[in-house]
Coordinates of C-alpha atoms and ligand atoms in Angstrom, one line a residue:
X1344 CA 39.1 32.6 -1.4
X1345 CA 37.3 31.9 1.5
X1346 CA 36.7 28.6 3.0
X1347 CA 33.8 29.6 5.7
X1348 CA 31.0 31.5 3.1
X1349 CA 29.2 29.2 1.2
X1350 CA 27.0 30.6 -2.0
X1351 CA 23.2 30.6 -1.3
X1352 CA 22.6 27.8 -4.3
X1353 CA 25.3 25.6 -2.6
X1354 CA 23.2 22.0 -1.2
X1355 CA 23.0 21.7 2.6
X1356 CA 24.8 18.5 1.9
X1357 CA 27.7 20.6 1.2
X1358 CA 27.1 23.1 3.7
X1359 CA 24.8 25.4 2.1
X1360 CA 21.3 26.0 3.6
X1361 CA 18.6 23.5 3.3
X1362 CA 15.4 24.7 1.2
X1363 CA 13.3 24.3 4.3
X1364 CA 14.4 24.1 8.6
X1365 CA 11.8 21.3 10.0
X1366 CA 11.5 18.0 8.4
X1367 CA 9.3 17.3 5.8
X1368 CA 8.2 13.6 6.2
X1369 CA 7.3 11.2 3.4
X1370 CA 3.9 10.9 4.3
X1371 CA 1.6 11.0 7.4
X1372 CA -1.9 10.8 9.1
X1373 CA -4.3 13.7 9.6
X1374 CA -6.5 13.6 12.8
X1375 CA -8.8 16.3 13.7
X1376 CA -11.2 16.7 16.7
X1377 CA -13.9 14.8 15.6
X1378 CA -11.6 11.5 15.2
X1379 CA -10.5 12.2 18.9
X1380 CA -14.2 12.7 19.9
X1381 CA -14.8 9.5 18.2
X1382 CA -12.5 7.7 20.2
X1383 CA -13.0 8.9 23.3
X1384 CA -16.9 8.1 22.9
X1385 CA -16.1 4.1 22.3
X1386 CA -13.7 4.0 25.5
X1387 CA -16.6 5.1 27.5
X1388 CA -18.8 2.8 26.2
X1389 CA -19.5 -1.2 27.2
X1390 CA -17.3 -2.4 24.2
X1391 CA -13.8 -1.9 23.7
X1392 CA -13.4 -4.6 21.0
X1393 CA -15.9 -6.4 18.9
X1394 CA -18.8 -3.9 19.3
X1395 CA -21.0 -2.2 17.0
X1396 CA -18.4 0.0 15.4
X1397 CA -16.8 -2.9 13.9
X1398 CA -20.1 -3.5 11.8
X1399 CA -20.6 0.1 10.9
X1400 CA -17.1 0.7 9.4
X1401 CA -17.4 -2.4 7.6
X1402 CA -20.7 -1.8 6.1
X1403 CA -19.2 2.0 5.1
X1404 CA -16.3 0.9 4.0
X1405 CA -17.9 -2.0 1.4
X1406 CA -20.7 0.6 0.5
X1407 CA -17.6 3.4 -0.3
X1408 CA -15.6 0.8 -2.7
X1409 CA -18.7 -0.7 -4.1
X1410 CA -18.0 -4.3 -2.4
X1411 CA -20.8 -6.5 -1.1
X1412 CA -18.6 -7.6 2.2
X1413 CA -16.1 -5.5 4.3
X1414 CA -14.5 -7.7 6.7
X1415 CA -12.0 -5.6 9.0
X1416 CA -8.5 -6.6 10.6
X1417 CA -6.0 -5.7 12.9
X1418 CA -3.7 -4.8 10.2
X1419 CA -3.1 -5.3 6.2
X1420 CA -0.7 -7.6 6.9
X1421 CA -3.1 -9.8 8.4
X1422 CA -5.5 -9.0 6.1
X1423 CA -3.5 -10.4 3.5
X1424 CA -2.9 -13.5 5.7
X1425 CA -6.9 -14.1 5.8
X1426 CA -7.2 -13.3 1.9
X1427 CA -4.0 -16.0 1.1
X1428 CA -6.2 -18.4 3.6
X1429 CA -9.6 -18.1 2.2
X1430 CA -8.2 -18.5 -1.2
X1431 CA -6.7 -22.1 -0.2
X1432 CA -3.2 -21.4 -0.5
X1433 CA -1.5 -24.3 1.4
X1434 CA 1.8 -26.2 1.0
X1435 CA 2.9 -27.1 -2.4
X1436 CA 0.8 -24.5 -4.1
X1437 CA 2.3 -21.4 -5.9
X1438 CA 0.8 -17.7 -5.9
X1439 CA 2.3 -15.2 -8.4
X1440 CA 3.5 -11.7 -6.6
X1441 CA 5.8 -8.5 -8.2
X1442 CA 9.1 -8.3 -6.8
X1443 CA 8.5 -4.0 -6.3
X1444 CA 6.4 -4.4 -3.1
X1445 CA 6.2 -4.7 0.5
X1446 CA 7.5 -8.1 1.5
X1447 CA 4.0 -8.4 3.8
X1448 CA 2.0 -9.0 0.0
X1449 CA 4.8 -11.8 -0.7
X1450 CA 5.2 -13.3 2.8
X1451 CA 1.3 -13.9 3.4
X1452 CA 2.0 -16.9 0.5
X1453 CA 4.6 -18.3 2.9
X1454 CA 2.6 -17.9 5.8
X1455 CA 0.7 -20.7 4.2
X1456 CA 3.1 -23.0 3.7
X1457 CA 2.6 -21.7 -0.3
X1458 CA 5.8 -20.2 -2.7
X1459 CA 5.6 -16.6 -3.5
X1460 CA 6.8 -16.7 -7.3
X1461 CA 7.5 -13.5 -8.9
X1462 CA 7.0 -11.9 -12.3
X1463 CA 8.3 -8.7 -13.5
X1464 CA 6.7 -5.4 -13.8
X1465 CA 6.0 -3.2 -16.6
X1466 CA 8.1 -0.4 -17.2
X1467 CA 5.7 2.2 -16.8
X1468 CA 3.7 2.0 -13.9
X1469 CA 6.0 -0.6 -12.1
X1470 CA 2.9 -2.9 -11.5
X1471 CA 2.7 -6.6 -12.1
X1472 CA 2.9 -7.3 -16.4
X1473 CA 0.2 -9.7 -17.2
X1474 CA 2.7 -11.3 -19.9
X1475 CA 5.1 -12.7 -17.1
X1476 CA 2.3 -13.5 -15.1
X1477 CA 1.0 -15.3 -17.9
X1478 CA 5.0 -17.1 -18.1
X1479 CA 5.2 -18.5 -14.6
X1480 CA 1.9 -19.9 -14.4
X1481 CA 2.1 -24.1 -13.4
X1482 CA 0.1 -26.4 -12.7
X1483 CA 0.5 -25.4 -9.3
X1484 CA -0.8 -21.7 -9.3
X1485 CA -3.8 -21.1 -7.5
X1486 CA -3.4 -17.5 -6.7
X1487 CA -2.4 -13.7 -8.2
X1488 CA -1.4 -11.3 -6.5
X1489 CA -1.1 -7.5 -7.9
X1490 CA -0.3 -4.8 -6.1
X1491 CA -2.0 -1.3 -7.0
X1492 CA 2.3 0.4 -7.2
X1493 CA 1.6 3.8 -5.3
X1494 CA -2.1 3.9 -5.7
X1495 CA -2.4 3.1 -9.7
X1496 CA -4.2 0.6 -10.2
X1497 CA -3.1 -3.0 -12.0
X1498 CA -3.5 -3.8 -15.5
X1499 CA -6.6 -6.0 -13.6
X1500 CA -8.3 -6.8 -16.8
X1501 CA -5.6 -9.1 -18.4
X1502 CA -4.7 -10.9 -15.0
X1503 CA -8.4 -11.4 -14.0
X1504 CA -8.6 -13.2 -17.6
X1505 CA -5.8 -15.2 -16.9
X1506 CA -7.2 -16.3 -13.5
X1507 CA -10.5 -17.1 -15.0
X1508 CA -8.8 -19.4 -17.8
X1509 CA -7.3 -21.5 -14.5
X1510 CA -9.9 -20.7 -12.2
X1511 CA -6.8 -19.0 -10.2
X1512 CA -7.9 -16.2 -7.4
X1513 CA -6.7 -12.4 -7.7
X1514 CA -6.0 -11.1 -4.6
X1515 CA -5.5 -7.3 -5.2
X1516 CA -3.5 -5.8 -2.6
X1517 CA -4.7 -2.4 -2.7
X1518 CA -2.7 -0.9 0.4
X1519 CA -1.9 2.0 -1.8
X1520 CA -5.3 2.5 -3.5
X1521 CA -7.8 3.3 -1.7
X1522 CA -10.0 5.5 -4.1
X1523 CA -8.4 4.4 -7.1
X1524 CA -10.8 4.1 -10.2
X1525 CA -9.6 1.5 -12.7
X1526 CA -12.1 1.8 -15.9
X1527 CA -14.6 3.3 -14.4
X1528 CA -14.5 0.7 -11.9
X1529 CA -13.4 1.5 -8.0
X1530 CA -10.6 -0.5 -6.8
X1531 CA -12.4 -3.0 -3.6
X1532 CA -15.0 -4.2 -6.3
X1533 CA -13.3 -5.6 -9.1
X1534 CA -10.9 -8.5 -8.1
X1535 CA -11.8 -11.6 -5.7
X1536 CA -10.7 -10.2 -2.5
X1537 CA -8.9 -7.0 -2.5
X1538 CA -6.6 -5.8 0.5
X1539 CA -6.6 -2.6 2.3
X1540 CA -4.3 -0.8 4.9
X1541 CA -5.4 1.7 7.8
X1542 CA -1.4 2.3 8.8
X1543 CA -0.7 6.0 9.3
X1544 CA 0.8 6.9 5.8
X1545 CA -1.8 5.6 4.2
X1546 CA -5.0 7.4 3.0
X1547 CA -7.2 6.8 6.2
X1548 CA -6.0 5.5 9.5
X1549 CA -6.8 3.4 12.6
X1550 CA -3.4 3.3 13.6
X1551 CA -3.0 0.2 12.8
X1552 CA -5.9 -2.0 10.6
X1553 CA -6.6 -3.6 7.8
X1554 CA -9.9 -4.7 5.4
X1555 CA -10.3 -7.2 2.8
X1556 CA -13.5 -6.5 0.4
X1557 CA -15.2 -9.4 -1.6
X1558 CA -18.0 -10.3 -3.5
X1559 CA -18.2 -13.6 -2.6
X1560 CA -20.6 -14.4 0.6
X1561 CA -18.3 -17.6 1.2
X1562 CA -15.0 -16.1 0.7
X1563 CA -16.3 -13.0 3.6
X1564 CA -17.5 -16.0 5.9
X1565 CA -14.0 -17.9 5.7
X1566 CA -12.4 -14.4 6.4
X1567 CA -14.7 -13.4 9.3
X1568 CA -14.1 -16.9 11.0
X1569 CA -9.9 -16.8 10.0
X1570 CA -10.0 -13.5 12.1
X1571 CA -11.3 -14.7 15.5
X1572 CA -9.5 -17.9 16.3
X1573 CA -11.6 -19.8 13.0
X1574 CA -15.0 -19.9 15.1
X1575 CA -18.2 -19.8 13.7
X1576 CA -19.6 -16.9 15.5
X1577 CA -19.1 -13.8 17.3
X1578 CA -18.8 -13.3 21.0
X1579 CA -21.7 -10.3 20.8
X1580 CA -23.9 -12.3 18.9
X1581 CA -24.0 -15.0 21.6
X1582 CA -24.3 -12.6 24.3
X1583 CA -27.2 -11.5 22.2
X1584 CA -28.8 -14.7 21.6
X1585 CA -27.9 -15.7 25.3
X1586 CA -26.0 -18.3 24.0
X1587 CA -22.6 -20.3 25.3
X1588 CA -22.1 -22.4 22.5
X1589 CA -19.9 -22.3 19.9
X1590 CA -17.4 -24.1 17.4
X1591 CA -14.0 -23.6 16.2
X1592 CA -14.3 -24.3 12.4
X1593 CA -11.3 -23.7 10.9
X1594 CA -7.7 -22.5 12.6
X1595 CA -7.7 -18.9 12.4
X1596 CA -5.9 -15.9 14.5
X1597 CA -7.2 -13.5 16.6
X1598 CA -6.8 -10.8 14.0
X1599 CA -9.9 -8.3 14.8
X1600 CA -9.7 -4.3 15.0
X1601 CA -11.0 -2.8 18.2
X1602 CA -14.3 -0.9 18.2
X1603 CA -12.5 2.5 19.1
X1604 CA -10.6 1.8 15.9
X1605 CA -13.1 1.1 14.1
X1606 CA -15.0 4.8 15.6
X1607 CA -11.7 6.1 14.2
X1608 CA -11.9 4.6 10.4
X1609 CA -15.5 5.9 10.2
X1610 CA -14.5 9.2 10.6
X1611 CA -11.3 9.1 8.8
X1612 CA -13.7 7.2 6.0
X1613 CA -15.9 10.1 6.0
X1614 CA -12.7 12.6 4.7
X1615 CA -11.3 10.4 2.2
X1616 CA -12.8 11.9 -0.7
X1617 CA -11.0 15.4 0.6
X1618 CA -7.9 13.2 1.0
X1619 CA -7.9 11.9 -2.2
X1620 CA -9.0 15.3 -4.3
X1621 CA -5.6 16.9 -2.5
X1622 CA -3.5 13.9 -3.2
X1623 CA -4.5 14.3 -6.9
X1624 CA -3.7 18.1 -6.5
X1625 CA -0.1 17.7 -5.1
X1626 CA 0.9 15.1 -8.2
X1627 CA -0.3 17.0 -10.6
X1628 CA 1.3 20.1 -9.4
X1629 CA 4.6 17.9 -9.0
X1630 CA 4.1 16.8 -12.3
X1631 CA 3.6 19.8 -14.6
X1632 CA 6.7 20.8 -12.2
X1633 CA 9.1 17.8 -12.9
X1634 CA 8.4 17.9 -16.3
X1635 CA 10.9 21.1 -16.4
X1636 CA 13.4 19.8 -14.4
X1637 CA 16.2 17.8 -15.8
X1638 CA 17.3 14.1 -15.0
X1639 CA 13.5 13.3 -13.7
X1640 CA 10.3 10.7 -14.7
X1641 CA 7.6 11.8 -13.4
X1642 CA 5.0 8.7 -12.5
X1643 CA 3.4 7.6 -15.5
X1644 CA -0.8 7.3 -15.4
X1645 CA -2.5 4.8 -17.9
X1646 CA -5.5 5.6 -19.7
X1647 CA -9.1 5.2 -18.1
X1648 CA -7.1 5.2 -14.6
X1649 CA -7.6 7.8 -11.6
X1650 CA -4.8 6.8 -9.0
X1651 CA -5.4 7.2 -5.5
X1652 CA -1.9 9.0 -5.4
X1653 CA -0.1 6.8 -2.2
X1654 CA 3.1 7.6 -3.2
X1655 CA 4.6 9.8 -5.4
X1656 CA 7.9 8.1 -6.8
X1657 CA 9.9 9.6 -9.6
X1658 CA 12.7 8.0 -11.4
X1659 CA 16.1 9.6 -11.8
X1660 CA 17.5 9.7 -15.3
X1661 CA 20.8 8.8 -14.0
X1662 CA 22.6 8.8 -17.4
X1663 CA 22.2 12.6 -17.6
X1664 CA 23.6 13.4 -13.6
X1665 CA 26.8 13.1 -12.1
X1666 CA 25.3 11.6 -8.8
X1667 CA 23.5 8.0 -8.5
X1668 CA 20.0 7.5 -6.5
X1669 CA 21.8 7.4 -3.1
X1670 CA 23.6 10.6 -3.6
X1671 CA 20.4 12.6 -4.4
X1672 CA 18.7 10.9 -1.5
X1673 CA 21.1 12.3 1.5
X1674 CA 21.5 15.4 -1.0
X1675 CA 17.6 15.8 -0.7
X1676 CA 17.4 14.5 3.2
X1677 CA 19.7 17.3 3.7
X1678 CA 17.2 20.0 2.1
X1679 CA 15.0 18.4 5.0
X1680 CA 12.8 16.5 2.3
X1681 CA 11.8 13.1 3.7
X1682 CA 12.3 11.3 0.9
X1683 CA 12.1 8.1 0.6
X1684 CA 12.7 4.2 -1.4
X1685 CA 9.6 2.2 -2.4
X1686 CA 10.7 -0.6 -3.2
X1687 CA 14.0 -2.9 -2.1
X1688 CA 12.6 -6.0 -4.6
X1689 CA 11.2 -8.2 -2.5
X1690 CA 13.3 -11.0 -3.7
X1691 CA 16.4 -9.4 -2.7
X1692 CA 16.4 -9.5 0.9
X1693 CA 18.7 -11.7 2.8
X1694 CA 15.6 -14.1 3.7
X1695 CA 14.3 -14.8 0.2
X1696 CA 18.0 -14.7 -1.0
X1697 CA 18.5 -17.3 1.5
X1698 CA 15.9 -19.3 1.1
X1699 CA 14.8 -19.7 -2.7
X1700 CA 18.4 -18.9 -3.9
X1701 CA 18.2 -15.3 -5.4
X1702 CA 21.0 -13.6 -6.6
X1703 CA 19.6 -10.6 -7.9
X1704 CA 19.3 -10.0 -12.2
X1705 CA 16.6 -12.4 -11.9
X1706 CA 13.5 -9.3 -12.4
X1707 CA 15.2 -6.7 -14.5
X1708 CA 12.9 -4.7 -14.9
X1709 CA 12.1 -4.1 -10.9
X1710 CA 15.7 -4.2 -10.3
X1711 CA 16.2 -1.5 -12.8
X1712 CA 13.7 0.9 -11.3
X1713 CA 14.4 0.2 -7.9
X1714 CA 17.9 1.7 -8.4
X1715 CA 16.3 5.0 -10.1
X1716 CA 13.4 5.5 -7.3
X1717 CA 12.7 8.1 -5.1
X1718 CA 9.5 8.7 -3.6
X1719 CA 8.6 12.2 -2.4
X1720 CA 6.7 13.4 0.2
X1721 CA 3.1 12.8 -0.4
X1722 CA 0.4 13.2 2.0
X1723 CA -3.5 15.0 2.2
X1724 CA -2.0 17.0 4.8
X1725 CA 1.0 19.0 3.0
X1726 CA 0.4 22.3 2.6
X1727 CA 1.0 24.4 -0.7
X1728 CA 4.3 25.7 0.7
X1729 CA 5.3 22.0 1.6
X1730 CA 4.9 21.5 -2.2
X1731 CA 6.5 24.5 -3.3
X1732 CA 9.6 22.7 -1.3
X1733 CA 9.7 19.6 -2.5
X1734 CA 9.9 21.3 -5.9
X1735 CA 12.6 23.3 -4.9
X1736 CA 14.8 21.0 -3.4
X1737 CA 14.5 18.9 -6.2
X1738 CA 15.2 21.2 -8.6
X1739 CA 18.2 23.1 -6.8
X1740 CA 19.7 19.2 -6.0
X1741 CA 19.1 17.7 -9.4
X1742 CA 20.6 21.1 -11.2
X1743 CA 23.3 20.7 -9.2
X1744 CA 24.2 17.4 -10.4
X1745 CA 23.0 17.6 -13.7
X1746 CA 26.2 16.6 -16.2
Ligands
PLP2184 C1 1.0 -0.9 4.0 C2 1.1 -2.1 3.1 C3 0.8 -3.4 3.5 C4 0.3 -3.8 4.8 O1 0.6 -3.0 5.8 P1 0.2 -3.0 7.4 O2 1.3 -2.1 7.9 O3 0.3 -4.4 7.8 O4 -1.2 -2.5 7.5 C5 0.8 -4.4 2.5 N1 1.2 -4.2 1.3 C6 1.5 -2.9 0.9 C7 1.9 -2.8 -0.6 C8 1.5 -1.9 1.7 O5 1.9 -0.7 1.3

């Protein structure tokens, strides 16, 4: 027997060929000439920053998610910073966050001086279960905060009726969800605030940039102010209005988005409906896929929900294959798929182990499905042949390990 030839089927882990020779990342932007054009146009103009951009994204962006207010950011992260402030988070007050997240939608609570407290997630769309929620409330809860998992939105009907029994706040960090319908509704017009993220992987870009969307006139002004430095007006306003005055109100940051960025989200805005429609046609191609292949849970979708398709993270069956998760994860890194993890629970890194005395067994059900998740390449920009490899690789890896 040889030791050199290795069979066709055999897993470029162990030698074989991968499924495909470049990379395959996880997910990444798509820019075309216009966004460049866009660009370009605002550094030539008088206003790099605050300019008239700013306004126009904004009033795009609310129109698009059926919001009354858009009020832009330098990133999500401090987007969720300014929704945590205008809800009145401060010390000694709790806010209720799921474990299987980013840690930015839990830290913006402890940027306040607040305590993120978690509840578990349901087991089948991995998003915040109203019935914990409903178990950690105290007297000193004063905010929610669900996260729309991957781009499917919350169960937002049960939690907003819990917040409006305790006149809590729902801050709906909708990173992932942009375009998301949740019955019948559009994710941006349904909770208090709801949070959005321009980073690269997600669904439109400014590089980096954020948004928070509201209803509520007062809760928009308290964001607006929170963003430059907590004063009461705008710099262009006053150049306007010939004006030197002006007050600092509250102490804010200076979190605002540059006009050029904001040139970019306007055109990026203007493709998102094309983002989203091949988003939707990658899952369900994955999905009538994985549904043949052995050992895999394909994402599960909730009645009277269209998902906005972030991520697409299947669980492994790992009682039915010889391998655990981070076996098939350098098996399928190998093939050149960028897969990836979505979420270490938030609660288990060293800082919040540290700090509020987490061991881990505390969420099962996150812990559970964090051991079991992979989350395959999912971007508007794959092409049908990226697809078709994903599908392979994950078929050729999880055959080959299947017991
Ligand atoms: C992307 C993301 C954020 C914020 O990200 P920024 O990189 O600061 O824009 C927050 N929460 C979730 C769930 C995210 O995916």
């Amino acid at each position: 027997m040889s030791t050199t030839s290795v069979s066709p089927q055999a897993l470029a882990i162990n030698g074989g060929s991968p499924v495909r020779t470049t990379f395959l990342p996880y997910g990444r932007q798509s820019l075309d000439e216009a966004d460049v054009q866009a660009v370009v146009e605002v550094l030539r103009s008088d206003w790099l920053t605050t300019g008239p951009k700013v306004g126009e994204f904004e009033e795009a962006f609310a129109g698009r998610v059926g919001a009354k207010h858009a009020v832009s950011f330098s990133s999500g992260t401090a987007a969720l910073h300014a929704a945590a402030f205008a809800a009145g988070l401060k010390r000694g007050d709790e806010a209720i966050v799921p474990p299987l997240t980013f840690a930015a939608t839990a830290n913006c609570v402890l940027y306040l001086g607040a305590t993120p407290i978690f509840a578990d997630v349901s087991p089948d769309t991995l998003n915040l279960d109203p019935e914990q929620v409903a178990k950690r409330l105290s007297p000193k809860t004063r905010a929610i905060l669900p996260v729309d998992y991957a781009g499917h939105p919350a169960d937002l009907a049960p939690i907003l009726e819990i917040a409006r029994r305790d006149a809590l706040l729902v801050i709906e960090d909708a990173c992932h969800a942009l375009g998301a319908e949740y019955a019948g509704k559009r994710v941006g017009s349904i909770s208090d605030m709801t949070v959005f993220s321009f980073h690269p992987v997600k669904h439109i870009t400014t590089g980096e940039g954020g948004m928070v969307t509201t209803n509520n006139p007062q809760l928009a002004e308290t964001l607006r102010r929170f963003r430059n430095h907590g004063i009461s007006s705008e710099a262009r306003e006053r150049q306007d209005s010939g004006q030197w005055f002006y007050e600092m109100v509250l102490l804010g940051f200076n979190y605002r988005l540059p006009d050029f960025a904001c040139a970019l989200g306007l055109e990026q805005l203007k493709r998102l409906d094309a983002n989203l429609a091949r988003r939707r046609e990658i899952a369900e191609r994955y999905t009538s896929a994985f549904r043949q292949i052995p050992g895999v849970i394909p994402p599960s979708v909730r009645e009277g929900i269209n998902p906005a398709w972030h991520l697409y993270p299947i669980r492994l069956e790992l009682g039915r294959l010889t391998a655990d998760r981070a076996r098939v994860f350098r098996a399928l890194r190998a093939e050149n798929i960028g897969v990836n993890v979505h979420y270490i629970p938030v609660h288990l890194h060293p800082y919040y182990r540290d700090r509020f005395g987490y061991k881990g067994g505390e969420y099962p059900v996150a812990e559970r499905a964090y051991e079991r998740l992979l989350s395959l390449p999912m971007f508007h920009g794959m092409r049908d042949q990226d697809v078709e490899d994903v599908i392979r690789a994950t078929e050729k890896v999880l055959t080959a390990y299947s017991g």
